[in-house]
Coordinates of C-alpha atoms and ligand atoms in Angstrom, one line a residue:
M30 CA 62.7 81.8 70.7
K31 CA 63.7 85.4 69.4
I32 CA 66.1 87.2 71.5
Y33 CA 66.3 91.2 72.6
G34 CA 68.4 93.1 74.5
L35 CA 69.6 95.6 76.6
I36 CA 73.3 96.4 76.7
G37 CA 75.3 99.1 79.0
Y38 CA 77.7 99.1 82.3
P39 CA 75.8 98.4 84.4
V40 CA 72.3 97.2 83.3
R41 CA 71.2 95.1 86.2
H42 CA 69.2 97.6 87.9
S43 CA 67.0 98.1 84.3
Y44 CA 63.7 97.5 84.6
S45 CA 63.3 97.5 80.6
S46 CA 63.4 93.2 80.9
A47 CA 60.6 93.0 83.0
M48 CA 58.7 95.4 80.4
H49 CA 59.4 93.9 77.2
N50 CA 59.3 90.2 79.1
A51 CA 55.8 90.6 80.1
A52 CA 54.2 91.9 76.7
F53 CA 56.3 89.0 75.0
Q54 CA 53.9 86.7 77.2
A55 CA 51.1 89.3 76.4
L56 CA 50.8 88.9 72.6
G57 CA 52.5 84.7 73.0
V58 CA 55.2 86.0 71.1
D59 CA 58.4 83.6 71.3
A60 CA 60.9 86.1 72.2
R61 CA 63.3 87.1 75.5
Y62 CA 64.8 90.1 76.5
E63 CA 67.8 89.5 78.3
L64 CA 70.4 92.4 80.7
F65 CA 74.0 92.3 78.7
E66 CA 75.8 93.7 81.0
I67 CA 79.3 95.0 79.2
K68 CA 83.1 96.0 80.1
P69 CA 83.7 99.5 77.3
E70 CA 86.6 97.7 76.6
Q71 CA 84.9 94.9 75.5
L72 CA 81.7 96.6 73.3
E73 CA 82.6 96.0 69.7
Q74 CA 83.7 92.4 69.9
E75 CA 80.6 91.8 72.2
F76 CA 78.0 94.2 69.9
N77 CA 79.1 91.8 67.4
R78 CA 79.5 88.3 69.3
L79 CA 75.5 89.4 69.7
L80 CA 74.8 90.1 65.6
T81 CA 76.3 87.1 65.0
Q82 CA 74.3 84.9 67.4
G83 CA 71.2 86.0 65.8
I84 CA 69.7 89.1 68.0
C85 CA 67.0 90.8 66.9
G86 CA 67.1 94.0 68.7
F87 CA 68.5 95.6 71.6
N88 CA 67.7 98.9 73.9
V89 CA 71.0 100.8 74.5
T90 CA 72.1 102.1 77.9
I91 CA 74.6 104.2 79.7
P92 CA 77.3 104.2 78.7
Y93 CA 77.1 103.8 75.2
K94 CA 73.9 105.8 73.6
E95 CA 76.6 107.7 71.5
K96 CA 79.5 105.3 71.3
V97 CA 77.3 102.5 69.4
I98 CA 76.5 104.6 67.0
K99 CA 80.2 104.2 64.6
L100 CA 79.3 100.1 65.4
L101 CA 75.7 100.7 63.3
G102 CA 74.8 100.2 59.1
Q103 CA 72.2 103.3 59.3
L104 CA 70.6 105.9 62.3
D105 CA 67.3 107.6 61.7
E106 CA 66.7 111.0 61.4
Q107 CA 66.0 111.3 65.1
A108 CA 68.6 110.0 66.6
A109 CA 70.9 111.7 63.8
L110 CA 69.9 114.5 65.2
I111 CA 70.3 113.6 68.8
G112 CA 73.6 112.0 68.0
A113 CA 72.7 109.1 70.6
V114 CA 70.9 105.6 69.9
N115 CA 68.8 103.5 72.5
T116 CA 66.9 101.4 70.3
I117 CA 68.4 99.4 67.5
Q118 CA 66.9 97.1 64.9
V119 CA 68.4 94.5 63.5
N120 CA 67.3 93.0 60.0
Q121 CA 67.9 89.7 58.7
D122 CA 70.8 90.1 57.1
K123 CA 72.3 91.4 59.9
S124 CA 72.6 95.4 59.3
T125 CA 71.2 97.4 61.9
I126 CA 69.6 100.8 62.2
G127 CA 69.8 103.0 65.4
F128 CA 67.1 104.9 67.1
N129 CA 66.6 107.1 69.8
T130 CA 62.4 106.6 71.6
D131 CA 63.5 108.3 74.3
G132 CA 62.5 111.7 73.1
P133 CA 59.6 110.5 71.3
G134 CA 58.5 108.9 74.2
F135 CA 58.9 111.5 76.7
I136 CA 56.6 113.3 74.1
T137 CA 54.1 110.6 73.2
H138 CA 53.7 110.4 77.1
L139 CA 53.1 114.4 77.9
K140 CA 50.4 114.6 74.8
Q141 CA 48.8 112.1 75.3
V142 CA 48.8 110.7 78.9
V143 CA 49.4 114.2 80.5
G144 CA 47.2 116.0 78.0
F145 CA 50.0 118.9 77.8
N146 CA 49.7 120.9 74.3
T147 CA 53.0 121.4 73.1
E148 CA 51.9 124.5 70.6
G149 CA 53.4 127.9 71.9
K150 CA 54.4 126.9 75.1
G151 CA 57.4 127.9 77.2
V152 CA 59.9 125.1 78.3
A153 CA 62.4 125.6 81.2
I154 CA 64.7 122.2 81.4
L155 CA 67.0 121.9 84.3
G156 CA 70.6 119.7 82.3
A157 CA 71.6 119.5 78.8
G158 CA 73.0 115.9 79.2
G159 CA 72.0 113.1 77.4
A160 CA 67.8 113.2 78.4
A161 CA 67.9 117.0 78.1
K162 CA 69.1 117.0 74.3
A163 CA 66.7 113.9 73.5
V164 CA 63.8 115.7 75.2
A165 CA 64.7 119.2 74.2
L166 CA 65.1 118.7 70.6
E167 CA 61.5 116.8 70.7
L168 CA 59.7 119.8 72.2
A169 CA 61.6 122.2 69.4
R170 CA 60.0 119.5 66.8
N171 CA 56.8 119.9 68.4
K172 CA 56.8 123.9 68.3
V173 CA 57.5 124.6 71.9
K174 CA 57.7 129.0 71.6
A175 CA 60.4 129.1 74.0
I176 CA 63.4 126.9 75.9
S177 CA 65.4 127.6 78.8
L178 CA 68.2 125.5 79.5
F179 CA 70.3 125.5 82.8
D180 CA 73.4 123.3 83.8
L181 CA 76.2 122.8 86.0
D182 CA 78.4 122.6 82.8
Q183 CA 77.9 125.8 80.2
D184 CA 80.0 124.0 77.4
K185 CA 77.1 121.2 77.2
T186 CA 74.3 124.2 77.3
Q187 CA 75.5 126.0 75.0
A188 CA 76.5 123.2 72.5
L189 CA 72.3 122.2 73.1
A190 CA 71.1 125.6 72.8
D191 CA 73.0 125.9 69.1
K192 CA 71.3 122.5 68.3
I193 CA 68.4 123.8 68.8
E194 CA 68.2 126.8 67.0
E195 CA 70.1 125.3 64.1
N196 CA 67.8 123.0 63.6
F197 CA 64.3 124.7 65.1
P198 CA 65.4 128.3 64.4
A199 CA 61.6 129.2 65.4
C200 CA 62.3 127.9 69.1
A201 CA 63.3 131.1 71.2
L202 CA 66.5 130.1 73.5
S203 CA 67.6 131.9 76.8
L204 CA 70.7 130.0 79.3
G205 CA 69.7 130.5 82.7
A206 CA 72.5 131.3 85.2
S207 CA 71.2 128.9 87.3
A208 CA 68.3 126.5 88.7
N209 CA 66.2 129.5 89.9
D210 CA 66.4 132.0 86.7
L211 CA 64.8 129.0 84.7
L212 CA 61.8 129.5 86.6
K213 CA 61.8 133.3 86.5
I214 CA 61.0 133.3 82.9
H215 CA 57.7 131.5 84.3
P216 CA 57.4 128.6 82.4
D217 CA 54.0 126.6 81.7
L218 CA 56.3 123.2 81.8
L219 CA 59.4 123.1 84.3
I220 CA 61.6 119.4 83.6
N221 CA 64.1 118.1 85.4
A222 CA 66.9 116.2 83.2
T223 CA 69.3 116.1 85.6
P224 CA 70.2 113.0 88.1
L225 CA 69.0 115.3 91.1
G226 CA 66.7 113.5 93.1
M227 CA 67.9 109.9 92.8
H228 CA 69.3 109.7 95.7
K229 CA 67.9 109.9 99.5
D230 CA 70.1 113.1 100.3
D231 CA 69.6 115.4 97.3
P232 CA 68.8 118.7 98.0
L233 CA 66.0 121.1 96.3
V234 CA 67.9 123.4 93.7
F235 CA 64.7 125.2 93.1
D236 CA 63.0 128.2 95.7
P237 CA 60.0 126.6 96.2
G238 CA 58.5 129.6 95.9
L239 CA 59.0 130.4 92.6
L240 CA 56.8 127.5 91.6
E241 CA 53.5 128.6 90.8
R242 CA 50.1 127.3 90.2
N243 CA 50.3 126.8 86.7
L244 CA 53.3 125.1 86.5
V245 CA 53.7 121.5 85.2
V246 CA 56.5 119.8 86.4
Y247 CA 58.3 116.6 85.1
D248 CA 60.8 114.9 86.9
L249 CA 62.4 112.5 84.6
V250 CA 63.6 110.7 87.4
Y251 CA 61.5 107.4 88.1
N252 CA 63.2 105.8 90.7
P253 CA 62.2 106.9 93.4
A254 CA 59.0 108.0 92.6
Q255 CA 58.8 111.1 94.6
T256 CA 61.7 113.2 94.2
P257 CA 62.2 116.8 96.5
L258 CA 60.9 118.5 93.4
L259 CA 57.5 116.5 92.5
R260 CA 57.1 116.9 96.8
A261 CA 57.6 120.7 96.4
A262 CA 55.4 121.0 93.4
K263 CA 52.4 119.2 94.8
S264 CA 52.7 121.2 98.1
K265 CA 52.8 124.8 95.9
G266 CA 49.5 123.2 94.2
C267 CA 51.2 122.8 91.0
S268 CA 48.8 122.4 87.9
G269 CA 50.4 118.7 86.9
V270 CA 53.5 117.1 89.0
F271 CA 54.8 113.7 87.1
N272 CA 58.0 111.1 87.3
G273 CA 60.1 109.7 84.7
L274 CA 57.8 106.2 84.7
G275 CA 55.7 107.9 81.5
M276 CA 58.8 108.1 79.7
L277 CA 60.1 105.3 80.5
L278 CA 57.2 103.5 79.5
Y279 CA 56.9 105.0 75.9
Q280 CA 60.4 104.4 75.2
G281 CA 59.7 100.9 75.6
V282 CA 56.4 100.8 73.9
L283 CA 57.9 102.8 71.0
A284 CA 61.2 100.4 70.9
F285 CA 59.1 97.1 70.8
K286 CA 56.8 98.5 67.7
I287 CA 60.1 99.3 66.2
W288 CA 61.2 96.1 66.8
L289 CA 57.7 93.5 66.1
D290 CA 55.4 96.1 64.1
V291 CA 52.8 95.1 65.8
E292 CA 50.7 97.6 68.7
P293 CA 52.1 97.1 72.1
P294 CA 50.0 95.8 74.6
V295 CA 51.0 99.4 77.0
E296 CA 49.1 98.6 80.3
V297 CA 51.0 95.1 80.4
M298 CA 54.0 97.1 80.0
Q299 CA 52.9 99.3 82.2
N300 CA 51.8 97.1 84.7
A301 CA 55.4 95.6 84.6
L302 CA 57.1 98.7 85.2
T303 CA 54.7 99.7 88.5
Q304 CA 54.7 96.3 90.3
M305 CA 58.9 96.4 89.9
L306 CA 59.0 99.8 91.7
T307 CA 56.8 99.2 94.4
Ligands
LIG427 P1 73.8 113.2 81.5 O1 74.0 112.7 80.4 O2 74.6 112.7 83.0 O3 73.1 114.7 82.1 C1 73.0 115.1 83.2 C2 73.6 116.5 83.3 O4 72.7 117.0 84.5 C3 75.1 116.8 83.1 O5 75.3 117.2 82.3 C4 74.8 117.1 84.7 O6 76.1 117.8 84.8 C5 73.8 117.8 85.5 N1 73.6 118.6 86.1 C6 73.8 117.1 87.5 N2 73.7 118.1 88.4 C7 72.8 119.4 87.8 C8 72.7 120.4 88.9 N3 72.4 120.7 90.6 N4 71.8 121.6 87.9 C9 72.3 121.8 86.8 N5 73.1 120.8 85.7 C10 73.4 119.8 87.1 O7 72.1 111.7 82.4 P2 71.4 111.9 81.6 O8 71.3 110.3 80.7 O9 71.0 112.9 80.6 O10 70.2 110.8 82.6 C11 69.6 112.7 83.4 C12 68.4 112.1 84.6 O11 67.7 111.1 83.6 C13 68.7 110.8 84.9 O12 68.5 110.7 86.3 C14 67.8 109.5 84.3 O13 67.5 108.5 85.1 C15 67.2 109.6 83.4 N6 66.4 110.1 82.4 C16 64.9 109.0 82.8 C17 64.7 108.4 81.7 C18 63.0 107.9 81.9 O14 63.2 107.2 80.8 N7 62.0 108.7 82.8 C19 65.3 108.1 80.5 C20 66.6 108.8 80.3 C21 67.1 109.5 81.4 P3 77.3 117.2 85.4 O15 77.8 116.6 84.0 O16 78.4 119.0 85.0 O17 77.9 116.8 86.4

């Protein structure tokens, strides 16, 4: 039996095993996806142990998406640009290649399922951490016209803006001084890439009066399925309102494709995720 899995700390709340195990079963693949919780001081040792034991591929989550890079043989172009890895392919000779399917997973869902054509659009992103970086660079690659960023940490915001500017000079950038500033430029798409909304008492950091009807609102948070931002967007009649489940699904679909080189059973994977969340 082939073994795949997720490394991170903590990992026990992850839905990835349900999604990938359902896909293995649906395709009759003799494989299992396991969760490997690894303490920070043991990352290198445990990573090498899993390779020696014959693991075929990994996902990587917090806090190792950046730290794992130094343990890898190769990085694909997107992972190198983002500076973070969420998927690792292990070859038969145990050499490793790191990928990042977070940005492409988001874009696949946005374009193919939401039906949002990115070309020439204006995007506002709250947050400049790992997920924001993956999503923003992928949006710039997909020819959005302008990106506006705001994070509480100005150094992170500036570093992400510099990276986009350097690699995608046709994309105009602006840095907001507050969350509301992001909406004052009348974007087509608003993305929450902060953890705000994960906890019951998290505040809505946007003035709901600024949420326009033609705005598509995409919250990367998927648990809970309804966040204060998504509730406000719905009540204001925004033209599209989406949580992060689609991104979670498609980053997994793309990882599965990298590992097995077969067409993943998307519907099966989606049903497995939906069941976990209900
Ligand atoms: P991260 O690296 O910690 O980045 C979050 C960023 O948001 C940090 O820079 C943080 O700043 C900033 N922030 C927090 N509160 C803010 C506020 N009120 N205004 C502006 N900025 C604020 O986390 P991440 O890995 O990018 O994850 C972000 C969210 O995306 C999480 O909810 C995660 O679950 C979700 N996510 C979803 C998927 C998916 O597949 N759907 C994939 C990846 C991530 P400080 O550091 O200064 O606090």
